[in-house]
XYZ file of C-alpha atoms in Angstrom:
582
model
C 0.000 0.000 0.000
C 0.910 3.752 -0.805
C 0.621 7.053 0.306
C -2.011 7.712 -1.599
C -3.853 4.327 -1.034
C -4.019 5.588 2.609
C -5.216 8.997 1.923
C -1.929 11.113 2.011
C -1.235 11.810 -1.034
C -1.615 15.813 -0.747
C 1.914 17.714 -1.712
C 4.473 14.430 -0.374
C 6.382 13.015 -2.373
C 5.947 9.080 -1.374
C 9.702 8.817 -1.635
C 9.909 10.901 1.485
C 7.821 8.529 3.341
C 10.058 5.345 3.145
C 12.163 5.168 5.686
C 15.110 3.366 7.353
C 14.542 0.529 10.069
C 17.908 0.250 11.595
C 17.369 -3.293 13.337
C 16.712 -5.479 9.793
C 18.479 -2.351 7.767
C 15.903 -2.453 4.772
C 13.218 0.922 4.131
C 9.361 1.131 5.568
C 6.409 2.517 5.022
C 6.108 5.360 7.762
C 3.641 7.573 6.899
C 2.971 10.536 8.986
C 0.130 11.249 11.529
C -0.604 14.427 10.219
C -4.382 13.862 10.194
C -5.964 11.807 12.246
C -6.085 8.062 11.651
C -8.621 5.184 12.372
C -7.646 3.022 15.106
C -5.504 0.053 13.598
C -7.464 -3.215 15.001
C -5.313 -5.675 17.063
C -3.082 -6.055 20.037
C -0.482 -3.535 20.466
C 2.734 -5.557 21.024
C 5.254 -4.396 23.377
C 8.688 -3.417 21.782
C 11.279 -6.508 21.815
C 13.959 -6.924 23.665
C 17.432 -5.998 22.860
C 18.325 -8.125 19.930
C 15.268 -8.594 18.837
C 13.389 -8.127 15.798
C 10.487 -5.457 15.751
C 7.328 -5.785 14.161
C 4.469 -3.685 12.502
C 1.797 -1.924 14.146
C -1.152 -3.722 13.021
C 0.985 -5.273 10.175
C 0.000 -2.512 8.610
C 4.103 -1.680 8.163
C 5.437 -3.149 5.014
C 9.694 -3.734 4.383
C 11.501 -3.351 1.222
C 14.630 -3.867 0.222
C 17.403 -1.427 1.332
C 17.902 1.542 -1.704
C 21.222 2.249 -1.840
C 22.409 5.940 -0.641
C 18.731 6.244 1.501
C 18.665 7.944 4.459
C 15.695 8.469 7.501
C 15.336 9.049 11.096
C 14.304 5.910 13.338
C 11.324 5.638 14.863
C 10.813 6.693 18.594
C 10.783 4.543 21.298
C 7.090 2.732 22.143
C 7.176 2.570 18.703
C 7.165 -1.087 16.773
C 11.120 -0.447 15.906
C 13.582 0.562 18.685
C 15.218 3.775 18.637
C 18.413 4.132 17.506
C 21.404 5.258 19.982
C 22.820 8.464 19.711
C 26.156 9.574 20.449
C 26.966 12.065 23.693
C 26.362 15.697 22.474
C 23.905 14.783 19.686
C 20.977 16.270 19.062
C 17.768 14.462 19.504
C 16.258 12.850 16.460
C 12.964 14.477 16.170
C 10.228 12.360 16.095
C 8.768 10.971 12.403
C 5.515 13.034 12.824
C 7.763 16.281 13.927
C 10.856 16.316 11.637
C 11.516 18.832 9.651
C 10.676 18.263 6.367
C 11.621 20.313 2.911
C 9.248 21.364 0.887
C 8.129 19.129 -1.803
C 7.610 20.872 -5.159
C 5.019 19.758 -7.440
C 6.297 18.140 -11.365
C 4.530 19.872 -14.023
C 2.523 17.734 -16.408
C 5.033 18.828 -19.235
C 7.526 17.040 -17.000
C 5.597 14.046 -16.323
C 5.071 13.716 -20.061
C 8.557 13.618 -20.659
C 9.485 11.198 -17.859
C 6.803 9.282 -19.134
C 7.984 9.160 -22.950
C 11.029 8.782 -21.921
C 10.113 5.462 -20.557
C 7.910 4.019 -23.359
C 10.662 5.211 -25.874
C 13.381 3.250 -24.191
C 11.004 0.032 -24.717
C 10.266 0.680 -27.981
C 14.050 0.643 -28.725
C 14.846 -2.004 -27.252
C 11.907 -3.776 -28.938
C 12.865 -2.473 -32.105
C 16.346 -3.567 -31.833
C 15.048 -6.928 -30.917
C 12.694 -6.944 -34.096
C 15.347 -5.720 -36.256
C 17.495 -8.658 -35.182
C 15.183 -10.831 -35.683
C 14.323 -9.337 -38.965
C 17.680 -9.211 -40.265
C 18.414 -13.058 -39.430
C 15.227 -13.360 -41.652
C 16.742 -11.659 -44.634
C 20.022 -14.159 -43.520
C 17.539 -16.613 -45.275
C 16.957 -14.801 -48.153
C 20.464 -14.186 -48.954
C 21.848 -16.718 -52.085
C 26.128 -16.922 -51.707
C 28.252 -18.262 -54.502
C 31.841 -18.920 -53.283
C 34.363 -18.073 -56.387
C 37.540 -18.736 -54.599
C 40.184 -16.008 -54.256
C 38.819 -14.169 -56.678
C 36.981 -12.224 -54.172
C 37.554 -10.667 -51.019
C 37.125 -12.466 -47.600
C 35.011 -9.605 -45.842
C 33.766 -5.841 -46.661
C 36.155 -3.054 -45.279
C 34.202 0.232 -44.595
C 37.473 2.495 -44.966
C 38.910 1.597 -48.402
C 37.144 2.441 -51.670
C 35.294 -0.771 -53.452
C 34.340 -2.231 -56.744
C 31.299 -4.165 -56.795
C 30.359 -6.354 -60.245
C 26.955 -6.260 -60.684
C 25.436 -9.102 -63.261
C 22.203 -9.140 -64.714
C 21.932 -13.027 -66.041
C 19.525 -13.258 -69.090
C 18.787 -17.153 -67.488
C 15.295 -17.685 -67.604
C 14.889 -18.697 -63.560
C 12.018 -17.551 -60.696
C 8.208 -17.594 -61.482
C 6.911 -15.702 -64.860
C 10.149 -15.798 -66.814
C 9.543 -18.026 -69.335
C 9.209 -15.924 -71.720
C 12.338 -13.718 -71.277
C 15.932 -14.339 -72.622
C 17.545 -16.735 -74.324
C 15.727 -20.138 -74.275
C 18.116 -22.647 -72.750
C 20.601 -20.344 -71.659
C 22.999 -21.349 -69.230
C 23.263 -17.705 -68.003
C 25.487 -15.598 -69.907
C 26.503 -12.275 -68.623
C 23.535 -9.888 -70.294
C 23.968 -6.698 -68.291
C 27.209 -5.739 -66.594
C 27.661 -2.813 -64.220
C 31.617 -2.368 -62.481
C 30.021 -0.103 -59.722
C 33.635 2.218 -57.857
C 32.805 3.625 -54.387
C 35.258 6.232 -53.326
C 37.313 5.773 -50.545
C 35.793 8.946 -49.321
C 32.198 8.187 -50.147
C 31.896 11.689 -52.374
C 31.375 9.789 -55.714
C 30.704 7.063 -57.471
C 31.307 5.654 -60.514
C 29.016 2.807 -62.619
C 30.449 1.635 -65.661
C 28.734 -0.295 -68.103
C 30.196 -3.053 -70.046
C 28.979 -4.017 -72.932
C 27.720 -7.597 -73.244
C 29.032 -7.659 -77.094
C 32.297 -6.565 -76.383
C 35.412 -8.539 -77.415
C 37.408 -9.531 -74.873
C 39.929 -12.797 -73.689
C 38.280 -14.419 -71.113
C 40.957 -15.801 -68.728
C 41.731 -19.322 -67.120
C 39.445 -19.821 -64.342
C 38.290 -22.382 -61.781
C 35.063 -24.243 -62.519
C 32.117 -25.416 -59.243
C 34.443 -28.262 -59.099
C 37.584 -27.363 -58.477
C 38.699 -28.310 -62.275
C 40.361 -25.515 -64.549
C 38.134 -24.081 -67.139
C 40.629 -23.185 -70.408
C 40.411 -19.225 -71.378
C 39.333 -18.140 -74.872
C 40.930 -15.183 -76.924
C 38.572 -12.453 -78.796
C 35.162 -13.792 -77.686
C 32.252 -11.796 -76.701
C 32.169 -10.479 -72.606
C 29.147 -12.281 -71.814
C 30.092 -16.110 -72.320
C 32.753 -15.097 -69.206
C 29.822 -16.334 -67.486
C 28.094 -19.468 -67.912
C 29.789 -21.128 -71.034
C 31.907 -24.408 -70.245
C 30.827 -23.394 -66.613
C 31.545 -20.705 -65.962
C 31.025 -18.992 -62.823
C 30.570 -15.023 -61.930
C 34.635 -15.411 -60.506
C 35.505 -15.756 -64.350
C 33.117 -12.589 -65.180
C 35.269 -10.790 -62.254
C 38.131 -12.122 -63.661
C 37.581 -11.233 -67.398
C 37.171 -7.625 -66.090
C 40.471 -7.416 -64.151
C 42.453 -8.211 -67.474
C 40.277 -6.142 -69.440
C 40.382 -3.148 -67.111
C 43.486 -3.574 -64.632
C 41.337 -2.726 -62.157
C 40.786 -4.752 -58.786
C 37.429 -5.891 -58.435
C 36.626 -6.832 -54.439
C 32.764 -8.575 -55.109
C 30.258 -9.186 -57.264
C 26.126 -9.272 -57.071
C 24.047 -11.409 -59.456
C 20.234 -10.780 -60.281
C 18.126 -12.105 -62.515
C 14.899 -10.680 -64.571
C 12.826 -11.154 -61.171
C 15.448 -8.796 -59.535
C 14.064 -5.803 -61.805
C 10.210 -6.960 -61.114
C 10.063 -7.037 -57.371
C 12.966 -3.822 -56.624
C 10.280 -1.814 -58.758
C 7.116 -2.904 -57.004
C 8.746 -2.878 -53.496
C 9.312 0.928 -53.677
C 6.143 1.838 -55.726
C 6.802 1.920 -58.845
C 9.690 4.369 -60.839
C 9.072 7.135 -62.820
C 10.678 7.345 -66.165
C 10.468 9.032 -69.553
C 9.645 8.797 -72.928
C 10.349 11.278 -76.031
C 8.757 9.394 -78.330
C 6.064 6.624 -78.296
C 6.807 3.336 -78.063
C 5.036 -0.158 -79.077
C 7.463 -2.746 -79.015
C 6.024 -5.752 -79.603
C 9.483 -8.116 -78.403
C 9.539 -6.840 -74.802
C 5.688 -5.913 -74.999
C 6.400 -2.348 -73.817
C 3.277 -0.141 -74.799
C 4.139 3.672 -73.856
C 2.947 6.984 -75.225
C 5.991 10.012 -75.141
C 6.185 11.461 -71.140
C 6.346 10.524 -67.760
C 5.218 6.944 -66.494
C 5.306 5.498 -63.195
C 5.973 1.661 -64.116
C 6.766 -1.487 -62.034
C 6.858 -4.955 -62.750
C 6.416 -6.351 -65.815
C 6.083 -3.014 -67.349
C 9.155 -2.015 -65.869
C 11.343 -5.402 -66.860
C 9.985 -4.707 -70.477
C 11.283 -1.251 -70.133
C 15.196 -2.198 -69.631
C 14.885 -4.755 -72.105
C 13.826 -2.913 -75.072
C 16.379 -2.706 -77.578
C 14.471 -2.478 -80.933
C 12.479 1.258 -80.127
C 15.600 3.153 -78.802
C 18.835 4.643 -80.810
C 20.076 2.477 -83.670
C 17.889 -0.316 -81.727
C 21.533 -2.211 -80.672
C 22.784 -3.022 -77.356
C 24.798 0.337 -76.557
C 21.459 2.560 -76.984
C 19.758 0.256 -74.532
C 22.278 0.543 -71.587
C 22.077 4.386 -72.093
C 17.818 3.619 -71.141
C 19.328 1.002 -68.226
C 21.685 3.635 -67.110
C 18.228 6.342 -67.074
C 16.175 3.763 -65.037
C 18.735 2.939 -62.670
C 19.111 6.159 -61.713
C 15.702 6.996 -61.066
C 15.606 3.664 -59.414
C 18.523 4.984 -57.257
C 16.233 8.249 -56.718
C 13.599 6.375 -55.566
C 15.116 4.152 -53.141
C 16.756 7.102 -51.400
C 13.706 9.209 -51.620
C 11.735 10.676 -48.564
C 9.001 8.365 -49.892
C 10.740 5.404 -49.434
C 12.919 6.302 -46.255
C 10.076 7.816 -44.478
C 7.841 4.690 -45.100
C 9.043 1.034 -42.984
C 6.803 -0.549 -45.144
C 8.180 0.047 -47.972
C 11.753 -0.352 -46.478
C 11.149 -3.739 -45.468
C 9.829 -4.312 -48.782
C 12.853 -2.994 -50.462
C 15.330 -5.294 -47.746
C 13.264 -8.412 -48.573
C 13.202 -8.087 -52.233
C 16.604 -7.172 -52.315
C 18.323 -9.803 -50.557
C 15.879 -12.515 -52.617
C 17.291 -11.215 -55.689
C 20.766 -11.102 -55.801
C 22.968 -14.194 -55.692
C 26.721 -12.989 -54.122
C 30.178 -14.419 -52.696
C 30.843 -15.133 -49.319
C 32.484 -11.843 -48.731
C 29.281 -10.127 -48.673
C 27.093 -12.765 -48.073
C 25.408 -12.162 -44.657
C 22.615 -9.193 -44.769
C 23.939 -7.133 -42.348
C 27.258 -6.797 -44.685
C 24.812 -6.033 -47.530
C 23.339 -3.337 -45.526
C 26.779 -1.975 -44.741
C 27.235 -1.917 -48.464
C 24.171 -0.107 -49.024
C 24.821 2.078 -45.985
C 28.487 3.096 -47.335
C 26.551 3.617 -50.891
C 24.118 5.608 -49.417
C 26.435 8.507 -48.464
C 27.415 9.392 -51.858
C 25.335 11.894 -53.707
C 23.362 11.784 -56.238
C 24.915 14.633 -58.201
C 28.314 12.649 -58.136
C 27.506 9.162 -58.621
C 28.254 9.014 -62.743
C 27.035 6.729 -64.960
C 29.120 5.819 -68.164
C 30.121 3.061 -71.046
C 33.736 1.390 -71.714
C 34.256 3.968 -74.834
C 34.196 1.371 -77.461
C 34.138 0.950 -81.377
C 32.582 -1.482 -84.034
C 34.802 -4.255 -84.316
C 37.469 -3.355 -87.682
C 37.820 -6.966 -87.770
C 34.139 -7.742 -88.746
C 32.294 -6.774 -92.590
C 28.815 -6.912 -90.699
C 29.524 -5.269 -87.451
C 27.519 -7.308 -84.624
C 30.731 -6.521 -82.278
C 32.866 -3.776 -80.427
C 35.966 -3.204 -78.868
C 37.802 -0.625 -76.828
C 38.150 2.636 -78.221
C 41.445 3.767 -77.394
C 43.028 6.386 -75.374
C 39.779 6.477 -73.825
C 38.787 3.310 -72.989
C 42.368 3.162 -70.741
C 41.769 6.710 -69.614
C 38.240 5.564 -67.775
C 39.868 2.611 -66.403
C 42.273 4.972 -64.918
C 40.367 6.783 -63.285
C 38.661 4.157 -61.372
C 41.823 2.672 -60.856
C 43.456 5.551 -59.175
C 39.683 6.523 -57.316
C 39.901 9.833 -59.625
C 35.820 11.149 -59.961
C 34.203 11.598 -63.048
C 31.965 15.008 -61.619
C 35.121 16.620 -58.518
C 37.619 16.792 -62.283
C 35.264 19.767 -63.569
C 35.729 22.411 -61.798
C 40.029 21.097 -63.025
C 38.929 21.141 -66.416
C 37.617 24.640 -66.384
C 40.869 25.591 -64.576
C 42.649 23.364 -67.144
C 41.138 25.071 -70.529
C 41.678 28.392 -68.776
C 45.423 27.228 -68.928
C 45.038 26.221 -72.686
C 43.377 29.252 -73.818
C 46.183 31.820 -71.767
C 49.287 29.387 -73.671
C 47.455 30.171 -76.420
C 46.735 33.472 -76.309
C 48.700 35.159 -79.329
C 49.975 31.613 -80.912
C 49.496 31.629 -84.738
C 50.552 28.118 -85.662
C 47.554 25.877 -86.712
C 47.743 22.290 -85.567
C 48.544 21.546 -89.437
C 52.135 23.854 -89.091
C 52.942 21.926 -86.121
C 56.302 19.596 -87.339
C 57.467 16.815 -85.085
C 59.076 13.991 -85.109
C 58.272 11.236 -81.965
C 60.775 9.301 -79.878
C 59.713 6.626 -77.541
C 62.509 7.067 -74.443
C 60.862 5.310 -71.593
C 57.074 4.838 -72.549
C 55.494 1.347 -72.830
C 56.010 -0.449 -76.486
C 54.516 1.131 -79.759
C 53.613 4.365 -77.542
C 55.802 6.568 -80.318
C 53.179 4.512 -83.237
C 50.050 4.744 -81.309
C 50.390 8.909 -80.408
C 51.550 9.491 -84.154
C 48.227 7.763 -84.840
C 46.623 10.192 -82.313
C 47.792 13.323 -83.024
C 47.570 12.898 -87.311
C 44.373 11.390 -87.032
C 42.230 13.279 -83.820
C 44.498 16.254 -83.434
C 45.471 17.415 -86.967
C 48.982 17.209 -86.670
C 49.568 15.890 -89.990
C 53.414 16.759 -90.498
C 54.444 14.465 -88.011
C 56.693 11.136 -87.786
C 57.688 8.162 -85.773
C 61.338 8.227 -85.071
C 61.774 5.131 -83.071
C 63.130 4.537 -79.838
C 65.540 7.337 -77.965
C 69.036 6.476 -77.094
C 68.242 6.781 -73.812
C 65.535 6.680 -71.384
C 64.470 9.528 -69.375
C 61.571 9.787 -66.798
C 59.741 12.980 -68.276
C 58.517 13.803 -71.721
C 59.862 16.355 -73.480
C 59.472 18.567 -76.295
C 62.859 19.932 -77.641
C 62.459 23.189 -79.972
C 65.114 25.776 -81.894
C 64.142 29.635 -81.163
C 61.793 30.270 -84.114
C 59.450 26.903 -83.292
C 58.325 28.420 -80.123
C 55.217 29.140 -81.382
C 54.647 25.458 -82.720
C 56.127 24.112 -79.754
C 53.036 26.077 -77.494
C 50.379 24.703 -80.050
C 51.449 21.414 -79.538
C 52.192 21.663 -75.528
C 48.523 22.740 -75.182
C 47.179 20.024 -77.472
C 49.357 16.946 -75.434
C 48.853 18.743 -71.926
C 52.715 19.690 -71.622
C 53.494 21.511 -68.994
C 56.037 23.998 -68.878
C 59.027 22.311 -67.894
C 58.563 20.104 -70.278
C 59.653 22.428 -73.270
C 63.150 22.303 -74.029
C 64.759 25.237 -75.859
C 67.291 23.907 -78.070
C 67.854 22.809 -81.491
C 65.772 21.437 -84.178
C 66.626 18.998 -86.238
C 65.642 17.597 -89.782
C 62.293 15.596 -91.170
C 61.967 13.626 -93.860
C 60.918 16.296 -96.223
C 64.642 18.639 -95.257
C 62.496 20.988 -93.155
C 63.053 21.781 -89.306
C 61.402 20.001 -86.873
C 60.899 19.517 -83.042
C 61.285 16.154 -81.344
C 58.908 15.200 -78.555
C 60.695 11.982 -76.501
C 58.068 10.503 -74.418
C 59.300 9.367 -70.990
C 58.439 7.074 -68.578
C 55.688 9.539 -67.262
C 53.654 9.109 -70.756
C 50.039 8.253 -69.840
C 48.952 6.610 -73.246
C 48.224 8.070 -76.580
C 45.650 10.713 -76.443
C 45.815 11.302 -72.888
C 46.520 14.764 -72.118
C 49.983 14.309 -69.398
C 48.351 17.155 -66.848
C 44.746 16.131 -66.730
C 42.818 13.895 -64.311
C 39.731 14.627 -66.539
C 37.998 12.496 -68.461
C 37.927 12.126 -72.320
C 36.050 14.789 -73.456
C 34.084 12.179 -75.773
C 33.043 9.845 -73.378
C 29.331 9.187 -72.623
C 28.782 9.855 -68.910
C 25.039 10.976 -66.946
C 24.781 11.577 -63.104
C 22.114 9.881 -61.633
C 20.530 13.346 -60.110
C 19.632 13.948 -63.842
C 16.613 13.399 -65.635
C 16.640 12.254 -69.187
C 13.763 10.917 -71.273
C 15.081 7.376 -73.863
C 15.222 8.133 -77.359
């Protein structure tokens, strides 16, 4: 019973009311006589002799356990509990009904709210966190792991920068797919995205590679441990699937093709596209043209439509309504849906909502097949979390630059376009961003434009004759190619290797070539140093020319020596911006 079960409730604070019995040294009930009482029925007991234990009046008086750091005055004597002895020179205790007690001061309802809240919102975290536990060991279920070797890493490191190979399999598996792909295929490797994370989370890059592009797929190990041989000049997607191939022989394929490390990869298949769409509501995309397509079935008039499911798997596979209807045009309409899937995931709408979130976690970890690495959900949603904190504005989507295969009379086939092709690999090689390099190349053209402020020579006056003195083989060939055929320096030559090799390129010039000499500093990226005053020397045709020797420092034909920037004619979209497929 309380203080305010026996009527005393009026300005005390029932804390004040427990007190300490000093005999069995736990706190009582003593509540004050400060109004009169009814008599208590039953024998008043005498107090107990020394050593004894008291009892309670009536056993009305209740014991709990000693609080820790609680202090009260002992009851008087003729009471049911002994007084306590006091030292020589003490004061008296007062008695309980007579001590002086502080003023209690009332809590406001706004503080009795928040003591109150407080309470319920500590159990609703710690049922949440519960719930989410238990939740996330569901989605442990859901969670398909292919184990590729070495070829992957062991775990997921939240301070490095990461490349993720994301596979979209054109195998016709999961409910309602009968219809899609190739019938009978083992799997090949349809859609392929080599997603870079920044080690400092302010980009992204996702680079597309095209399914038709021909590559040498590499030695690799098979599901049972046997060696699967390599081919030379085949299309990208048999790395997966043919002869058995598994998605370590995709990850593979792209390490010789790109140089570039890649840590995991994630698999989906068409279902992947079906249930992502439907678990956030649908994505918005956009037309500029109408399109009836009657292979994927997609049936949209020009504008804005929300699709999802079906509609929206028919959307990414359409090939035959967009561009030149061939597999390049269609991962520029992939590349538009993923971002606005990207938009929508990250959206208020879908952040705000927990149904749709745990409609996004289940259908996410249902679709994608990955290696052990990243295997458990809660690494996957460390992935996505580490994801999540790059921007929209700066995640960039772009292509492998590539061209129709010269080797082909009906071109069904590409392959790298070069400079560029190594340039973009570069750049995700050395974690350079596609969007933080333009604010360099405005500072970088500034540069051009001041060298060339007052230069008369035309890039057809420009004479030169190349050296290669430290740059990888048939570099002196391939920027002769470069700079006769893109740049429009057509008096130029290949003079073979240098007698030496030397770390920087250079470009030596005689006195009156100064002004060639700037032309062609600003069209290579040459920085100052690099120019050599000196003495020119003889071409083919008896006339003075320059001689560039490119060093050890030469970054590949094309490739301007002082830019981080990317080629100028490569195909790149952030995924904050909102195009409509042509």
């Amino acid at each position: 019973m309380d203080a305010q079960g026996r009527g005393r409730a009026d300005d005390i604070d029932p804390a004040d009311q427990w007190v300490l019995n000093p005999t069995t040294g736990e706190y009582e009930l003593r509540l004050t006589p400060s109004a009169p009482q009814s008599p208590v029925p039953g024998p008043r007991r005498s107090a107990p002799r020394s050593g004894g234990r008291g009892g309670s009046a009536g056993g009305a008086t209740r014991s709990r356990s000693a609080a820790p750091g609680r202090t009260a005055p002992a009851e008087a004597p003729g009471r049911d509990v002994p007084p306590p002895r006091r030292r020589r020179g003490a004061p008296e205790e007062p008695l309980p009904g007579r001590r002086n007690r502080r003023p209690v001061k009332k809590k406001s309802k706004a503080k009795k709210a928040v003591v109150w809240t407080g309470g319920v919102m500590a159990f609703v975290l710690i049922g949440t966190a519960g719930a989410a536990y238990l939740y996330l060991k569901h989605l442990e279920g859901n969670v398909t792991t292919e184990d590729v070797g070495n070829v992957a890493d062991d775990g997921f490191s939240k301070d490095e920068a990461f490349n993720i190979l994301i596979i979209g399999t054109d195998k016709r598996t999961g409910g309602g797919n009968e219809g899609y792909g190739d019938k009978g295929s083992v799997g090949h490797a349809d859609t392929n995205i080599l997603l870079h994370v920044s080690k400092d989370r302010t980009n992204a890059t996702a680079m597309s590679i095209p399914r038709d592009l021909i590559v040498n797929v590499p030695d690799c190990d098979g599901k049972d441990g046997a060696v699967i041989p390599g081919t030379q000049n085949k299309r990208f997607n048999t790395s997966l699937g043919q002869y058995g191939r598994n998605p370590g022989c995709t990850m593979k394929t792209v390490e010789e093709l790109t140089g570039i490390d890649v840590n995991h990869f994630a698999m989906a298949d068409f279902n992947a596209v079906k249930t992502l769409t439907s678990a956030v509501g649908g994505v918005e995309v956009c037309l500029a043209k109408n399109v009836n397509d009657p292979d994927s079935h997609l049936n949209l008039s020009a504008g804005k439509h929300t699709i999802e499911g079906e509609e929206a798997l028919a959307f990414v596979r359409t090939r035959h309504s967009f561009g030149n209807q061939g597999d390049l045009d269609r991962i520029k309409v992939q590349q538009q849906f993923m971002s606005s899937l990207m938009r929508k995931m990250t959206s208020g709408d879908t952040l705000t909502s927990p149904t749709k979130l745990i409609k996004l976690a289940n259908a996410a970890t249902k679709a994608l097949t990955v290696d052990k690495g990243i295997g458990k959900a809660s690494t996957l949603k460390d992935v996505a979390l580490e994801l999540k904190k790059v921007p929209m504005k700066n995640l960039t989507f772009t292509t492998v630059p590539v061209k129709d295969n010269p080797a082909e009379v009906v071109k069904a086939t590409v392959v790298p376009l070069e400079p560029n092709a190594s340039q973009v690999f570069n750049m995700i090689k050395s974690d350079t961003s596609f969007t933080a390099v333009k604010a360099k190349e405005k500072k970088e053209k500034a540069a051009v434009a001041a060298r060339l402020k007052g230069t008369k020579s035309a890039a057809d006056e420009v004479r030169v004759r190349i050296l290669n003195g430290g740059a990888p083989g048939g570099s002196a060939q391939e920027e002769l190619t470069y700079l006769q055929t893109e740049a429009g320096v057509t008096k130029s030559e290949n003079a073979g290797n240098a007698d030496e090799t030397q770390t920087k390129t250079t470009l030596e010039y005689a006195p009156d070539q100064a002004d060639q000499a700037r032309r062609l500093a600003a069209i290579m990226g040459l920085s100052g140093s690099a120019l050599k005053p000196g003495e020119s020397v003889t071409n083919a045709q008896g006339l003075p020319t320059m001689t560039l020797t490119l060093g050890e420092d030469f970054k590949g034909a094309g490739v301007k020596m002082n830019s981080s920037a990317a080629p100028a004619n490569v195909d790149k979209t952030t995924a904050n911006e909102v195009k409509c497929a042509s």
